[in-house]
Amino acid sequence: MNLLTTMLLFLSGLLIGSFLNVVAIRVLAGQSIAYPPSRCAKCEHTLGSLDLVPVFSYLFLRGLCRYCKDPISARYPIGELATGILFAITYLILGLQRELAVALFVTCILIVITQTDLQSLRIPNAVVAVGIAGAALLRLWSHPLPLWNYFAAMFVGSGILFLIGVITGHLLKKETMGGGDVKLYAFIGIALGIKLTLLSLFAASVCGLVFSWARTLAGQRERDAVIPFGPFIALGALIVYYYGDQVIAWYVDRFLYA
């Protein structure tokens, strides 16, 4: 793969990650993502261009606002760096092809919902709606599978997750699956298609269970603590997007034709 293209994708990811941070914060607050310009959350001073260089401004300022010296949340550089790394990885896996545009868009939406779910246990309808509309348009342009497969997967993924929520909620006598998670799987379905959507449900569940067990063993989890499922959906969807077909091929060859 071209090293220069990889670096350009990484740097583009840093810049876009900075914008995604703003989207996540302002959508939760019900604010415009375009206005006002970026400012300190504490003193509300408008940030200058040198304050907005992804990752490097945070390091240069030692994690403090230039104007009021209030600590800057580490979520900003983490979000920027995560986006840059994922953009570069996506290019290295897929190369320059139409599907790369779909994958980068999917990555952006998943990064935003991960941030909002971690912060407020919410997956905003506005973000999911943009994701569904954008993925649908991109699928008209790039669709390795028949188009009907992607749009049928909208209902398959969200429908299964809805049923799981109803059944587990009935058994445990409490809500176990948020409506945002169910709606998010309509977006995941368009992105992955039926086969990979089903596999991503399994992958997300495994990731969530492993995390929950690890916290329990470490004594860090309270009995009734609420764990956001959105980040695990995002992780499972990205893993399956990159390697799902290979995993299925390995399983079929190993267990069905052994």
CSV table of C-alpha atoms in Angstrom, one decimal:
chain,number,residue,atom,x,y,z
A,1,MET,CA,0.0,0.0,0.0
A,2,ASN,CA,1.1,3.5,-0.7
A,3,LEU,CA,2.7,5.0,2.5
A,4,LEU,CA,1.9,8.6,1.4
A,5,THR,CA,-1.8,7.7,1.0
A,6,THR,CA,-1.8,6.0,4.4
A,7,MET,CA,-0.4,9.1,6.0
A,8,LEU,CA,-2.9,11.4,4.2
A,9,LEU,CA,-5.7,9.2,5.4
A,10,PHE,CA,-4.3,9.3,8.9
A,11,LEU,CA,-4.0,13.1,8.9
A,12,SER,CA,-7.4,13.4,7.4
A,13,GLY,CA,-8.8,11.2,10.1
A,14,LEU,CA,-7.2,13.5,12.8
A,15,LEU,CA,-9.0,16.5,11.3
A,16,ILE,CA,-12.3,14.7,10.8
A,17,GLY,CA,-12.0,13.3,14.3
A,18,SER,CA,-11.8,16.8,15.7
A,19,PHE,CA,-15.1,17.6,13.9
A,20,LEU,CA,-16.7,14.4,15.2
A,21,ASN,CA,-15.8,15.4,18.8
A,22,VAL,CA,-17.8,18.6,18.2
A,23,VAL,CA,-20.7,16.7,16.7
A,24,ALA,CA,-20.9,14.3,19.6
A,25,ILE,CA,-20.8,17.1,22.2
A,26,ARG,CA,-23.2,19.5,20.5
A,27,VAL,CA,-25.8,16.9,19.4
A,28,LEU,CA,-26.1,15.8,23.0
A,29,ALA,CA,-26.6,19.4,24.1
A,30,GLY,CA,-29.1,20.1,21.3
A,31,GLN,CA,-26.8,22.7,19.8
A,32,SER,CA,-25.8,23.6,16.2
A,33,ILE,CA,-22.7,21.8,15.0
A,34,ALA,CA,-21.8,24.8,12.8
A,35,TYR,CA,-22.2,27.8,15.2
A,36,PRO,CA,-20.8,29.2,17.5
A,37,PRO,CA,-17.1,28.5,16.7
A,38,SER,CA,-15.2,26.1,18.9
A,39,ARG,CA,-14.6,27.4,22.4
A,40,CYS,CA,-13.5,26.4,25.8
A,41,ALA,CA,-16.2,24.5,27.7
A,42,LYS,CA,-15.2,26.3,30.9
A,43,CYS,CA,-14.4,30.0,30.1
A,44,GLU,CA,-16.2,29.9,26.7
A,45,HIS,CA,-13.3,31.8,25.0
A,46,THR,CA,-13.3,31.2,21.3
A,47,LEU,CA,-10.3,29.0,20.4
A,48,GLY,CA,-7.7,30.2,18.0
A,49,SER,CA,-6.3,28.1,15.1
A,50,LEU,CA,-3.3,27.0,17.1
A,51,ASP,CA,-5.6,25.6,19.8
A,52,LEU,CA,-7.4,23.4,17.2
A,53,VAL,CA,-4.5,21.4,15.8
A,54,PRO,CA,-5.6,17.8,16.4
A,55,VAL,CA,-3.7,16.0,19.2
A,56,PHE,CA,-0.7,18.3,19.0
A,57,SER,CA,-2.5,21.3,20.5
A,58,TYR,CA,-3.5,19.1,23.5
A,59,LEU,CA,0.1,18.0,23.9
A,60,PHE,CA,1.6,21.4,23.4
A,61,LEU,CA,-0.8,23.0,26.0
A,62,ARG,CA,-0.2,20.1,28.4
A,63,GLY,CA,-3.9,19.4,28.5
A,64,LEU,CA,-4.9,22.8,29.8
A,65,CYS,CA,-6.9,25.6,28.2
A,66,ARG,CA,-4.6,28.4,27.0
A,67,TYR,CA,-6.9,31.1,28.4
A,68,CYS,CA,-8.3,29.8,31.8
A,69,LYS,CA,-5.9,26.9,32.4
A,70,ASP,CA,-8.8,24.6,33.0
A,71,PRO,CA,-8.1,20.9,32.2
A,72,ILE,CA,-9.1,19.9,28.7
A,73,SER,CA,-10.9,16.5,28.5
A,74,ALA,CA,-8.7,13.7,27.2
A,75,ARG,CA,-11.6,12.6,25.1
A,76,TYR,CA,-10.6,15.2,22.4
A,77,PRO,CA,-7.2,13.8,21.5
A,78,ILE,CA,-8.4,10.2,22.0
A,79,GLY,CA,-11.3,10.8,19.6
A,80,GLU,CA,-9.0,12.4,17.0
A,81,LEU,CA,-6.3,9.8,17.3
A,82,ALA,CA,-8.8,6.9,17.1
A,83,THR,CA,-10.3,8.4,13.9
A,84,GLY,CA,-6.9,8.8,12.3
A,85,ILE,CA,-5.8,5.3,13.2
A,86,LEU,CA,-9.1,3.8,12.0
A,87,PHE,CA,-8.9,5.7,8.7
A,88,ALA,CA,-5.4,4.5,8.0
A,89,ILE,CA,-6.3,0.9,9.0
A,90,THR,CA,-9.4,0.9,6.8
A,91,TYR,CA,-7.3,2.0,3.8
A,92,LEU,CA,-4.6,-0.6,4.5
A,93,ILE,CA,-7.3,-3.3,4.6
A,94,LEU,CA,-9.5,-2.2,1.7
A,95,GLY,CA,-7.2,-0.2,-0.5
A,96,LEU,CA,-8.5,2.5,-2.9
A,97,GLN,CA,-11.9,1.3,-4.1
A,98,ARG,CA,-15.5,2.5,-3.9
A,99,GLU,CA,-16.1,0.6,-0.7
A,100,LEU,CA,-13.5,2.7,1.1
A,101,ALA,CA,-15.9,5.6,1.1
A,102,VAL,CA,-18.6,3.5,2.7
A,103,ALA,CA,-16.2,2.2,5.3
A,104,LEU,CA,-14.9,5.7,6.3
A,105,PHE,CA,-18.4,7.0,6.6
A,106,VAL,CA,-19.5,4.0,8.7
A,107,THR,CA,-16.4,4.6,10.9
A,108,CYS,CA,-17.4,8.3,11.5
A,109,ILE,CA,-20.9,7.4,12.6
A,110,LEU,CA,-19.7,4.7,14.9
A,111,ILE,CA,-17.1,7.0,16.5
A,112,VAL,CA,-19.8,9.6,17.2
A,113,ILE,CA,-22.3,7.1,18.7
A,114,THR,CA,-19.5,5.6,20.8
A,115,GLN,CA,-18.8,9.0,22.3
A,116,THR,CA,-22.4,9.9,23.0
A,117,ASP,CA,-23.2,6.5,24.5
A,118,LEU,CA,-20.1,6.6,26.8
A,119,GLN,CA,-20.9,10.1,27.9
A,120,SER,CA,-24.7,10.0,28.3
A,121,LEU,CA,-25.9,6.5,27.6
A,122,ARG,CA,-27.6,7.9,24.5
A,123,ILE,CA,-27.4,7.2,20.8
A,124,PRO,CA,-29.0,10.3,19.3
A,125,ASN,CA,-31.7,9.8,16.7
A,126,ALA,CA,-30.2,12.6,14.6
A,127,VAL,CA,-26.9,10.8,14.3
A,128,VAL,CA,-28.6,7.5,13.4
A,129,ALA,CA,-30.8,9.2,10.8
A,130,VAL,CA,-27.8,10.8,9.1
A,131,GLY,CA,-26.1,7.4,9.2
A,132,ILE,CA,-29.0,5.6,7.6
A,133,ALA,CA,-29.5,8.3,4.9
A,134,GLY,CA,-25.8,8.5,4.1
A,135,ALA,CA,-25.2,4.7,4.1
A,136,ALA,CA,-28.3,4.3,1.8
A,137,LEU,CA,-27.0,6.8,-0.7
A,138,LEU,CA,-23.5,5.3,-0.6
A,139,ARG,CA,-24.9,1.8,-1.1
A,140,LEU,CA,-26.5,3.0,-4.3
A,141,TRP,CA,-23.0,3.7,-5.5
A,142,SER,CA,-21.1,0.8,-3.9
A,143,HIS,CA,-22.9,-2.5,-3.3
A,144,PRO,CA,-20.8,-5.7,-3.5
A,145,LEU,CA,-24.0,-7.5,-2.5
A,146,PRO,CA,-27.4,-7.1,-4.2
A,147,LEU,CA,-29.1,-3.9,-3.0
A,148,TRP,CA,-32.1,-5.8,-1.5
A,149,ASN,CA,-29.7,-7.6,0.8
A,150,TYR,CA,-28.5,-4.3,2.5
A,151,PHE,CA,-32.0,-2.9,2.9
A,152,ALA,CA,-33.4,-6.2,4.2
A,153,ALA,CA,-30.6,-6.2,6.7
A,154,MET,CA,-32.0,-3.0,8.2
A,155,PHE,CA,-35.0,-4.9,9.5
A,156,VAL,CA,-33.2,-8.2,10.2
A,157,GLY,CA,-30.6,-6.6,12.5
A,158,SER,CA,-32.9,-4.1,14.3
A,159,GLY,CA,-35.7,-6.7,14.5
A,160,ILE,CA,-33.5,-9.3,16.2
A,161,LEU,CA,-32.1,-6.8,18.7
A,162,PHE,CA,-35.6,-5.6,19.5
A,163,LEU,CA,-36.7,-9.2,20.2
A,164,ILE,CA,-33.7,-9.8,22.3
A,165,GLY,CA,-34.5,-6.7,24.3
A,166,VAL,CA,-38.1,-7.7,24.8
A,167,ILE,CA,-37.3,-11.3,25.9
A,168,THR,CA,-34.4,-10.4,28.2
A,169,GLY,CA,-36.4,-7.4,29.6
A,170,HIS,CA,-39.3,-9.8,30.4
A,171,LEU,CA,-37.0,-12.3,32.1
A,172,LEU,CA,-35.1,-9.8,34.1
A,173,LYS,CA,-38.0,-7.5,34.8
A,174,LYS,CA,-36.1,-4.4,33.6
A,175,GLU,CA,-35.1,-2.7,30.4
A,176,THR,CA,-32.0,-4.3,29.0
A,177,MET,CA,-31.8,-2.9,25.5
A,178,GLY,CA,-32.0,0.8,24.7
A,179,GLY,CA,-34.1,2.0,21.7
A,180,GLY,CA,-31.0,3.7,20.3
A,181,ASP,CA,-29.2,0.4,20.0
A,182,VAL,CA,-32.1,-1.1,18.1
A,183,LYS,CA,-32.3,1.9,15.7
A,184,LEU,CA,-28.5,1.8,15.3
A,185,TYR,CA,-28.8,-1.7,13.8
A,186,ALA,CA,-30.9,-0.3,11.0
A,187,PHE,CA,-27.8,1.6,10.0
A,188,ILE,CA,-25.5,-1.3,10.7
A,189,GLY,CA,-27.7,-3.4,8.4
A,190,ILE,CA,-27.3,-1.1,5.4
A,191,ALA,CA,-23.5,-1.0,6.0
A,192,LEU,CA,-22.9,-4.8,6.3
A,193,GLY,CA,-25.7,-6.7,4.7
A,194,ILE,CA,-27.6,-9.6,6.2
A,195,LYS,CA,-24.8,-12.1,6.7
A,196,LEU,CA,-22.3,-9.8,8.4
A,197,THR,CA,-25.0,-8.0,10.4
A,198,LEU,CA,-25.9,-11.3,12.1
A,199,LEU,CA,-22.2,-12.0,12.7
A,200,SER,CA,-21.8,-8.5,14.1
A,201,LEU,CA,-24.6,-9.1,16.6
A,202,PHE,CA,-22.7,-12.1,17.9
A,203,ALA,CA,-19.4,-10.2,17.9
A,204,ALA,CA,-20.9,-7.2,19.8
A,205,SER,CA,-22.4,-9.6,22.4
A,206,VAL,CA,-19.1,-11.4,22.9
A,207,CYS,CA,-17.2,-8.1,23.3
A,208,GLY,CA,-19.8,-6.9,25.8
A,209,LEU,CA,-19.8,-10.1,27.8
A,210,VAL,CA,-16.0,-10.2,28.0
A,211,PHE,CA,-15.9,-6.6,29.2
A,212,SER,CA,-18.6,-7.2,31.8
A,213,TRP,CA,-16.9,-10.4,33.1
A,214,ALA,CA,-13.5,-8.6,33.3
A,215,ARG,CA,-15.0,-5.7,35.3
A,216,THR,CA,-16.8,-8.2,37.6
A,217,LEU,CA,-13.6,-10.2,38.2
A,218,ALA,CA,-11.7,-7.0,38.9
A,219,GLY,CA,-14.4,-5.9,41.4
A,220,GLN,CA,-15.2,-2.8,39.5
A,221,ARG,CA,-18.7,-3.5,38.5
A,222,GLU,CA,-21.8,-2.9,40.6
A,223,ARG,CA,-24.6,-5.4,40.4
A,224,ASP,CA,-27.1,-3.0,38.7
A,225,ALA,CA,-24.5,-0.9,36.8
A,226,VAL,CA,-25.6,0.1,33.3
A,227,ILE,CA,-23.1,-0.6,30.6
A,228,PRO,CA,-23.5,1.2,27.3
A,229,PHE,CA,-23.9,-1.3,24.5
A,230,GLY,CA,-23.2,1.2,21.7
A,231,PRO,CA,-19.4,0.9,21.9
A,232,PHE,CA,-19.5,-2.9,21.6
A,233,ILE,CA,-21.9,-2.6,18.7
A,234,ALA,CA,-19.4,-0.3,17.0
A,235,LEU,CA,-16.4,-2.6,17.8
A,236,GLY,CA,-18.3,-5.7,16.6
A,237,ALA,CA,-19.4,-4.0,13.4
A,238,LEU,CA,-15.9,-2.8,12.6
A,239,ILE,CA,-14.3,-6.1,13.3
A,240,VAL,CA,-16.9,-7.9,11.1
A,241,TYR,CA,-16.6,-5.2,8.4
A,242,TYR,CA,-12.9,-5.9,8.1
A,243,TYR,CA,-12.7,-9.6,8.7
A,244,GLY,CA,-16.2,-11.1,8.8
A,245,ASP,CA,-16.0,-12.8,5.4
A,246,GLN,CA,-12.7,-14.4,6.3
A,247,VAL,CA,-14.1,-15.6,9.6
A,248,ILE,CA,-17.2,-17.2,8.0
A,249,ALA,CA,-15.0,-18.8,5.3
A,250,TRP,CA,-12.7,-20.2,8.0
A,251,TYR,CA,-15.7,-21.6,10.0
A,252,VAL,CA,-17.3,-23.2,7.0
A,253,ASP,CA,-14.1,-24.8,5.9
A,254,ARG,CA,-13.1,-25.9,9.4
A,255,PHE,CA,-16.4,-27.2,10.7
A,256,LEU,CA,-18.8,-27.8,7.8
A,257,TYR,CA,-16.4,-29.4,5.3
A,258,ALA,CA,-14.0,-30.9,7.7
